Coordinates of C-alpha atoms in Angstrom, one line a residue:
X1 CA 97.7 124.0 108.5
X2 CA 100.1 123.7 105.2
X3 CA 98.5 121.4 102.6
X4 CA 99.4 118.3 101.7
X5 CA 100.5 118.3 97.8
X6 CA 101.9 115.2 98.0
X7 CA 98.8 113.5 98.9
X8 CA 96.6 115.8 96.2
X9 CA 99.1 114.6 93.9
X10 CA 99.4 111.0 95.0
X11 CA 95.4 110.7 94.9
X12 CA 96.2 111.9 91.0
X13 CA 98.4 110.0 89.9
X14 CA 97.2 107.0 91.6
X15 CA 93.7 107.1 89.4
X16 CA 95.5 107.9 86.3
X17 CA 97.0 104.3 86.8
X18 CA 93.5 102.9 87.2
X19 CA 92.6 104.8 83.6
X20 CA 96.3 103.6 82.2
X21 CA 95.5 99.4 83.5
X22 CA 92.1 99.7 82.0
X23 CA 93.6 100.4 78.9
X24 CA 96.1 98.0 78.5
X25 CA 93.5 95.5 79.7
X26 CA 92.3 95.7 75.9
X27 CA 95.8 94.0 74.7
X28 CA 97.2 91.7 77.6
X29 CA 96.6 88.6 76.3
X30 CA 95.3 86.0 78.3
X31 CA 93.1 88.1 80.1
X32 CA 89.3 88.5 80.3
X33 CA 88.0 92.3 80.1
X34 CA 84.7 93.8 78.9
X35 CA 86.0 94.2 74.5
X36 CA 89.5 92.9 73.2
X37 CA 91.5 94.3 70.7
X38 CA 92.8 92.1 67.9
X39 CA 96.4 93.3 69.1
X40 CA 96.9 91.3 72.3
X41 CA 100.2 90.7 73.9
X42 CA 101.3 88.3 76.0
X43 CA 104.2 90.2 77.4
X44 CA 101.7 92.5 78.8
X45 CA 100.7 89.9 81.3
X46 CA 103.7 90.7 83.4
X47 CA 103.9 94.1 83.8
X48 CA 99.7 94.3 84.3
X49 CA 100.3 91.9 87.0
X50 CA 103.3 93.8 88.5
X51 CA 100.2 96.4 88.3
X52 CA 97.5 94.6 89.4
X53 CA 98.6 93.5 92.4
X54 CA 98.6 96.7 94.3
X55 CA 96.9 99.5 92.4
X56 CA 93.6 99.5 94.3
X57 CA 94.6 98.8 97.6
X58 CA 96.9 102.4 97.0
X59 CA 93.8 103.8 95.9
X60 CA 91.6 102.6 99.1
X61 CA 94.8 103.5 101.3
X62 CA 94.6 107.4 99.5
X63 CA 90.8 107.1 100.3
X64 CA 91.3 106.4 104.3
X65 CA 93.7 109.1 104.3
X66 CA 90.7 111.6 102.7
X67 CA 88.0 109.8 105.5
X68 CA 90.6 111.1 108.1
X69 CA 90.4 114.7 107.4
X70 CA 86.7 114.6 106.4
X71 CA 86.2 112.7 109.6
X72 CA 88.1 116.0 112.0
X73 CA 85.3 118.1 111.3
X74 CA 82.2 116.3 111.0
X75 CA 79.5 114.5 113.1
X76 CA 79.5 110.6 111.7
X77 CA 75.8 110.6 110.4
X78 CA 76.6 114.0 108.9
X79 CA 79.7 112.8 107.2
X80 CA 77.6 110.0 105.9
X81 CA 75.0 112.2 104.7
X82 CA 77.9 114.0 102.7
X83 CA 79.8 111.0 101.4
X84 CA 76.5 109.7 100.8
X85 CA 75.3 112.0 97.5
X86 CA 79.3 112.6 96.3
X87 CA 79.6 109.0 96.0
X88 CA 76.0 107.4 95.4
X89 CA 74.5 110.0 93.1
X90 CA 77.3 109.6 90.8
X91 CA 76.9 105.7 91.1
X92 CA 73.5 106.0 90.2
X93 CA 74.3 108.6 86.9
X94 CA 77.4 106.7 85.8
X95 CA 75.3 103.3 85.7
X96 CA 72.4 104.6 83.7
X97 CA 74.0 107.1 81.9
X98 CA 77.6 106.4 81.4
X99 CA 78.2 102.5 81.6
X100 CA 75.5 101.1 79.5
X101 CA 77.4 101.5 76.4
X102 CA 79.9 98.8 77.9
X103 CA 77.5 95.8 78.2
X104 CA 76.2 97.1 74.6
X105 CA 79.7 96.3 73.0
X106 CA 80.1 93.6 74.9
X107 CA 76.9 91.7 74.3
X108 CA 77.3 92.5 70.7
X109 CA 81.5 91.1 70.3
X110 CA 79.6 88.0 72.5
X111 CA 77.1 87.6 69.3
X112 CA 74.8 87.2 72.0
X113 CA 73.1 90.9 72.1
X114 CA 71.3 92.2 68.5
X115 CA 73.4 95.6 67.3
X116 CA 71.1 98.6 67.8
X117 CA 71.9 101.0 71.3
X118 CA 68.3 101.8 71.8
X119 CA 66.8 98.6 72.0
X120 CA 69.6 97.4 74.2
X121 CA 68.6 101.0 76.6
X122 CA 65.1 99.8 76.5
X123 CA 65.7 96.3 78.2
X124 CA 68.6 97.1 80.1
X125 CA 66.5 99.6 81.7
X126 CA 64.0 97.0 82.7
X127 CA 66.3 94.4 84.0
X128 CA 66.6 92.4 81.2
X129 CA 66.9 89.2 81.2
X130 CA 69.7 88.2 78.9
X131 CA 71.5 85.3 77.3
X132 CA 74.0 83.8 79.8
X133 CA 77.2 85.6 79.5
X134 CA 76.4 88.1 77.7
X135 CA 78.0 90.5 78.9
X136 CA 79.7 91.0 83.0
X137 CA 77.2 91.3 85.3
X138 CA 74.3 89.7 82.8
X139 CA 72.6 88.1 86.0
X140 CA 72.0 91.1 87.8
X141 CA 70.3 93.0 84.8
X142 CA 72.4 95.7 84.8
X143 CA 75.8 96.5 86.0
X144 CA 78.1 98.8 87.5
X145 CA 81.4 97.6 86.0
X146 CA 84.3 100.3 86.8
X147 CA 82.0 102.1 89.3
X148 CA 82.3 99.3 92.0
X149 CA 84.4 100.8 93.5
X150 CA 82.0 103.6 94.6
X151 CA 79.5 101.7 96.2
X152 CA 82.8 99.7 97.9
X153 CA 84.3 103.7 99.5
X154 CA 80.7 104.2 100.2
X155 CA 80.1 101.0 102.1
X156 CA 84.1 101.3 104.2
X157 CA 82.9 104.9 104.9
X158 CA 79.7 104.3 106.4
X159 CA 80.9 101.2 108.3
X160 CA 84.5 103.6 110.0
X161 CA 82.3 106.0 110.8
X162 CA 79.8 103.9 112.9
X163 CA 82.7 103.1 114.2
X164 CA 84.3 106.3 115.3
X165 CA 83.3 105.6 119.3
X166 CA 84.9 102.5 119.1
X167 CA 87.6 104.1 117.2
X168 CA 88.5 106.5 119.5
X169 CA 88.3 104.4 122.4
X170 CA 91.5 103.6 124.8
X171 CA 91.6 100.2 122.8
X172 CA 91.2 102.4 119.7
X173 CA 93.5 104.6 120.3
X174 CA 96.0 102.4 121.2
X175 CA 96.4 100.3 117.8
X176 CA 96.3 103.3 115.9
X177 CA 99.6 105.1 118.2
X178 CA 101.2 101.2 117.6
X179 CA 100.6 101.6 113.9
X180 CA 101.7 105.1 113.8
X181 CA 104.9 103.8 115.8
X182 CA 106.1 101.1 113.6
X183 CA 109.7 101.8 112.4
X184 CA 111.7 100.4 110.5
X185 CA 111.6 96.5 109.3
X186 CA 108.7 96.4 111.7
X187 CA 106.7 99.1 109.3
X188 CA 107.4 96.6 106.1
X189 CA 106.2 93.8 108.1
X190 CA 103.7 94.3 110.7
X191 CA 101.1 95.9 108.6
X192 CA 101.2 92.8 106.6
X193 CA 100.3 90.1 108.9
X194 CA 96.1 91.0 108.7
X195 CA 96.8 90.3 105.0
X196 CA 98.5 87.2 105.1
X197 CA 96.0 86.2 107.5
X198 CA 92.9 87.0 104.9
X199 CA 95.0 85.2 102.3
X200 CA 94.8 81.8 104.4
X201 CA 91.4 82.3 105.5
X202 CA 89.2 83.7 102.7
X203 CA 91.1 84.3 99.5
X204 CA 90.9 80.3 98.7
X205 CA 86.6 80.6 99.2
X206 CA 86.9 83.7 98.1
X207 CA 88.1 85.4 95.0
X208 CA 87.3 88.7 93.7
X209 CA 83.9 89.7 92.3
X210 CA 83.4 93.0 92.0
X211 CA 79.6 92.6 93.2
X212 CA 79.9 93.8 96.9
X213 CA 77.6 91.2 98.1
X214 CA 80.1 87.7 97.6
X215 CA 83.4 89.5 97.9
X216 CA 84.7 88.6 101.5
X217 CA 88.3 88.4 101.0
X218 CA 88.9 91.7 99.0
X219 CA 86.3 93.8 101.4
X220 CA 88.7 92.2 104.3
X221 CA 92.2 93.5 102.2
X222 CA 90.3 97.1 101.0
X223 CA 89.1 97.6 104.7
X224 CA 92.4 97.2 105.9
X225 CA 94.3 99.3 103.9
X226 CA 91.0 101.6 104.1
X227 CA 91.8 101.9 108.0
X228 CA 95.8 102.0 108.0
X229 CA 95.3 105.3 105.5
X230 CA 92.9 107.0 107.7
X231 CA 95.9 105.9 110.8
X232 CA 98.6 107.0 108.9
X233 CA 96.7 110.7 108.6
X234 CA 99.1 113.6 108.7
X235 CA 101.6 112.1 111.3
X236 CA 105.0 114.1 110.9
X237 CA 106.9 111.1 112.5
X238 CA 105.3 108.1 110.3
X239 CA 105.6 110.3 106.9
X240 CA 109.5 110.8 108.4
X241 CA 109.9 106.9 108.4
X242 CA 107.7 106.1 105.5
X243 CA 110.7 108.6 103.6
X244 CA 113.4 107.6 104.7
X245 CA 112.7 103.6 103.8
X246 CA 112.1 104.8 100.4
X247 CA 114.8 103.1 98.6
X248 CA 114.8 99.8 101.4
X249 CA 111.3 99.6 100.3
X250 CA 111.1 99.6 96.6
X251 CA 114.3 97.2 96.6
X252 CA 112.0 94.9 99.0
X253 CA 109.3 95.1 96.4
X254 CA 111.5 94.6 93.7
X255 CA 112.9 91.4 95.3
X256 CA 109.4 90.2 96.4
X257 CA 108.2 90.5 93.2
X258 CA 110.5 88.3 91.4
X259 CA 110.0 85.3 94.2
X260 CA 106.4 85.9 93.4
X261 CA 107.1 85.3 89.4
X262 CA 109.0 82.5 89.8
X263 CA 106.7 80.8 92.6
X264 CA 103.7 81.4 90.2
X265 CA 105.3 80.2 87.6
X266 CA 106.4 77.0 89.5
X267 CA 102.4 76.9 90.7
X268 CA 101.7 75.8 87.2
X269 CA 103.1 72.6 87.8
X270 CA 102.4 72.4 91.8
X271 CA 99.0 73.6 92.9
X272 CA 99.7 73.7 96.4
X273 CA 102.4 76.8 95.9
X274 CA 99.5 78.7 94.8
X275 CA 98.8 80.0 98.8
X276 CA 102.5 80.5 99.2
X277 CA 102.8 82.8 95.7
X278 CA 100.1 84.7 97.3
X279 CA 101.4 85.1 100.3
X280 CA 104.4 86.7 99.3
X281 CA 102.2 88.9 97.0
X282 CA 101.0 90.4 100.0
X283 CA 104.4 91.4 101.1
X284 CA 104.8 92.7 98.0
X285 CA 101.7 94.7 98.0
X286 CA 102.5 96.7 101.3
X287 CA 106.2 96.9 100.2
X288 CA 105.4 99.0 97.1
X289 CA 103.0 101.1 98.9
X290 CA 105.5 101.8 100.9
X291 CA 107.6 103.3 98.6
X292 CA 105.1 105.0 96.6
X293 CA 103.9 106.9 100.0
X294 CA 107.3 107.4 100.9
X295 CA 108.7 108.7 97.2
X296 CA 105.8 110.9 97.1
X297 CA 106.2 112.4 100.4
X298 CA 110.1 112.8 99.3
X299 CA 109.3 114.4 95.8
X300 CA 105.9 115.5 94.7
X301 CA 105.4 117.9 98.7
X302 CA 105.2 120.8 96.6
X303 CA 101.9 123.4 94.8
X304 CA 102.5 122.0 91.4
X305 CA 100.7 124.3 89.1
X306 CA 98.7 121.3 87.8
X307 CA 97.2 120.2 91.2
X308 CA 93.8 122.4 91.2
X309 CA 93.5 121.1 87.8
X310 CA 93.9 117.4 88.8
X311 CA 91.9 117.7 91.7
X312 CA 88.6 118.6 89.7
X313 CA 89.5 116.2 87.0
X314 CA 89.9 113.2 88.7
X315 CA 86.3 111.8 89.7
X316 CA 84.7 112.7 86.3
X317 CA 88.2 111.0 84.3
X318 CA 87.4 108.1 86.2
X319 CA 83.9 107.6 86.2
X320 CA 84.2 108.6 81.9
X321 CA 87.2 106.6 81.3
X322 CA 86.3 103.0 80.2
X323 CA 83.1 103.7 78.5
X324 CA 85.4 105.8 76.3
X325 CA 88.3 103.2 76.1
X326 CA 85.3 100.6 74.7
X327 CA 83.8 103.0 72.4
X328 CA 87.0 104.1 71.1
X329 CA 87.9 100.1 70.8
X330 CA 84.7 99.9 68.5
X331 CA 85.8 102.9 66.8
X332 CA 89.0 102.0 65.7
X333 CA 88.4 98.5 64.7
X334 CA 87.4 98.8 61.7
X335 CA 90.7 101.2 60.7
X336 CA 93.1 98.5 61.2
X337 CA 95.5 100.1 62.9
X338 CA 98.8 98.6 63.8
X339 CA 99.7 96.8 67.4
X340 CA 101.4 99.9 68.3
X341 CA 99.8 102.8 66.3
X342 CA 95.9 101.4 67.6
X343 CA 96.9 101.5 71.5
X344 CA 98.7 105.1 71.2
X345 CA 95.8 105.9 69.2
X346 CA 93.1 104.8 71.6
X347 CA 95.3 106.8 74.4
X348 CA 95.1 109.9 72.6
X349 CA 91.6 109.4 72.3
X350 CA 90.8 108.9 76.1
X351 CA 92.8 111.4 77.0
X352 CA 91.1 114.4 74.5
X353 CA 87.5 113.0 74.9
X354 CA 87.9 113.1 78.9
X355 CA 89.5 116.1 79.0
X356 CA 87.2 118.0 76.3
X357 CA 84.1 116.1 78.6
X358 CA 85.4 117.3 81.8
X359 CA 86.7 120.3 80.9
X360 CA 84.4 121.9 78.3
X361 CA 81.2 120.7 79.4
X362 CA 81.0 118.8 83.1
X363 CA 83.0 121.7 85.4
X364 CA 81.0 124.4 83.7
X365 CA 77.7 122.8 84.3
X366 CA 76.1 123.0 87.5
X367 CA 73.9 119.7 87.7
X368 CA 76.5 117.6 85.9
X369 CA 78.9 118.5 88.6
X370 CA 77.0 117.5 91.2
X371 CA 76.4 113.9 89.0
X372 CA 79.9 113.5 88.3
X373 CA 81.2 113.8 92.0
X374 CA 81.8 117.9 92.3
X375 CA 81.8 119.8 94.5
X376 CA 79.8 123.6 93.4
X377 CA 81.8 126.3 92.4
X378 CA 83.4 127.9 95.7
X379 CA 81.9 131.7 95.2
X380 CA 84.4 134.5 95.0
X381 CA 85.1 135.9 98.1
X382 CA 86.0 139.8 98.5
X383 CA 88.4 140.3 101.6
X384 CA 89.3 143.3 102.6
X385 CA 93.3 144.1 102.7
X386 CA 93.4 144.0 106.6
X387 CA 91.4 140.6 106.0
X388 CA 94.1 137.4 105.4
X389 CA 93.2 134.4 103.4
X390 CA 93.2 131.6 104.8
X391 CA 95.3 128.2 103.5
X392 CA 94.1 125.5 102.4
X393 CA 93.4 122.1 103.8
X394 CA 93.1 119.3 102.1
X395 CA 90.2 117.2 102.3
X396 CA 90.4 115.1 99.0

């Protein structure tokens, strides 16, 4: 079976979005995040929310697509087991370890948390408690900030793959061969309907959290696209359509996302257009995904030498990302750097202390690996001449 470099490239790309959003969260103006900058922007509010409203559901789409080949050739319970230490191991390190330094800013910009790092270890350890909002997550004691979105894959994993005998039932089967034959308007539209439907019924009770337990209408959206990436699978004829409405796609998004700018801007003044605006912010979701899995498939279906690279990179970028973003904030400060050289300077930063992290320390180490989401080092193997390698398949 060829590989997939498209999808290895997709899954990426897609997380250095997540790292890119995260940063310019320090400067959109307007917007609450874990440390500001003193350079905010309000111009940033549109493009972030351009952004914003699809970046994740990509990324849980790109994780449904990995569940489907992790799911060909493994028992449910054992896939469980497996997804089980890659994914709640390095929830457990990141939020002791990696994350703490983020409440610590935080608390201490609030005015509400005494400067001094070990203290603040000491009774975050414990639980607390802490002054009301001092920092996210202050009423659970601790928090997982960025890293909800591992015990989120964890959770959709272990729920799909309970699921497989009803999954592969008749009934089963069937939606996932209707999905799979969608073409053409009906692929831009159809897909959207459970979404529109969550919209109406949950996202007005319901609006995001990031705490797993009082998050209805996002688990509802994430599921879905969840499911509709492990349907979409390898399937020669969907990735054929998803292609070839490419350009119908991104000119549907484009168009979508300019009713949706002008209906929220009209919501200001007319609450009850606030459903509608979201509405058509679903459409808009599905119609960018569209083109990003179909521009992908068209352009980036190819061993780019920086692949094996980025496929090793990606889980330890992400889970060392914002804790570096908030430190380098708090480094920076007091440099008083301008609104352009302090955000190009706080890039640079991310990038070299990720990369050094990863690179120099986390992929050599053996333990770390296995805390950051690695897989061990595949051992050499010595084949003899008559003895072919075989490909590789991608399993993400």
């Amino acid at each position: 079976m060829n590989r997939r470099h498209d999808i290895d490239a997709l899954r990426a790309l897609a997380f250095g979005l997540v790292i890119l959003y995260h940063l310019a969260m320090a400067y959109v103006a307007g917007w609450h995040w874990h440390l500001k900058s003193v350079h905010t922007a309000d111009w940033l509010q549109w493009p972030m929310l351009a952004l914003n409203l699809w970046r994740m559901d990509l990324v849980f789409l790109i994780s449904g697509l990995a569940f489907g080949f992790l799911a060909r050739s493994q028992r449910p319970l054992s896939l469980i087991r497996q997804r089980s230490a890659r994914l709640l191991l390095p929830l457990a390190f990141g939020m002791a370890v990696v994350v703490p330094y983020q409440p610590y800013a935080q608390g201490v910009a609030n005015g509400l948390i005494a400067p001094g790092f070990g203290d603040f270890l000491l009774r975050y350890y414990s639980g607390g408690p802490w002054p009301r909002g001092a920092f996210d997550g202050w009423d659970f004691g601790v928090t997982w900030n960025h890293l909800w979105y591992l015990p989120y894959l964890w959770f959709y994993t272990v729920v799909l793959a309970l699921l497989q005998p009803l999954a592969q039932s008749r009934t089963g089967q069937r939606l996932r061969d209707g999905f799979r034959a969608l073409r053409g308007w009906h692929l831009l539209l159809v897909p959207v309907l459970p979404l529109a439907l969550y919209s109406v019924l949950l996202w007005p009770q319901f609006r995001p959290t990031h705490d797993l337990i009082h998050d209805a209408w996002l688990h509802a959206v994430y599921f879905t696209l969840f499911v509709y990436g492990w349907w979409i699978g390898l399937d020669a004829g969907l990735w054929a359509e998803l292609t070839r409405l490419r350009h119908r796609a991104l000119a549907w998004a484009l168009a979508l996302f300019g009713l949706y700018a002008g209906l929220r801007v009209a919501a200001a003044g007319a609450p009850e257009l606030r459903l509608l605006a979201r509405l058509v912010a679903d459409f808009y979701l599905w119609a960018v995904i569209v083109a990003v899995l179909g521009w992908a498939h068209h352009r980036l279906n190819r061993p780019w030498r920086w692949l094996g690279w980025a496929q090793e990179s990606v889980y330890p970028w992400y889970m060392l990302h914002q804790t570096v973003i908030i430190a380098g904030l708090v480094a920076l400060a007091p440099l008083q750097l301008g609104p352009v050289t302090e955000p190009l300077a706080l890039l640079v930063l991310t990038v070299l202390v990720c990369w050094g992290l990863t690179d120099g320390l986390i992929r050599r180490v053996g333990v770390l690996r296995r805390l950051f989401g690695l897989t061990p080092p595949a051992r050499p193997q010595c084949l003899s001449p008559a003895t072919p390698a075989r490909p590789g398949v991608h399993t993400a």
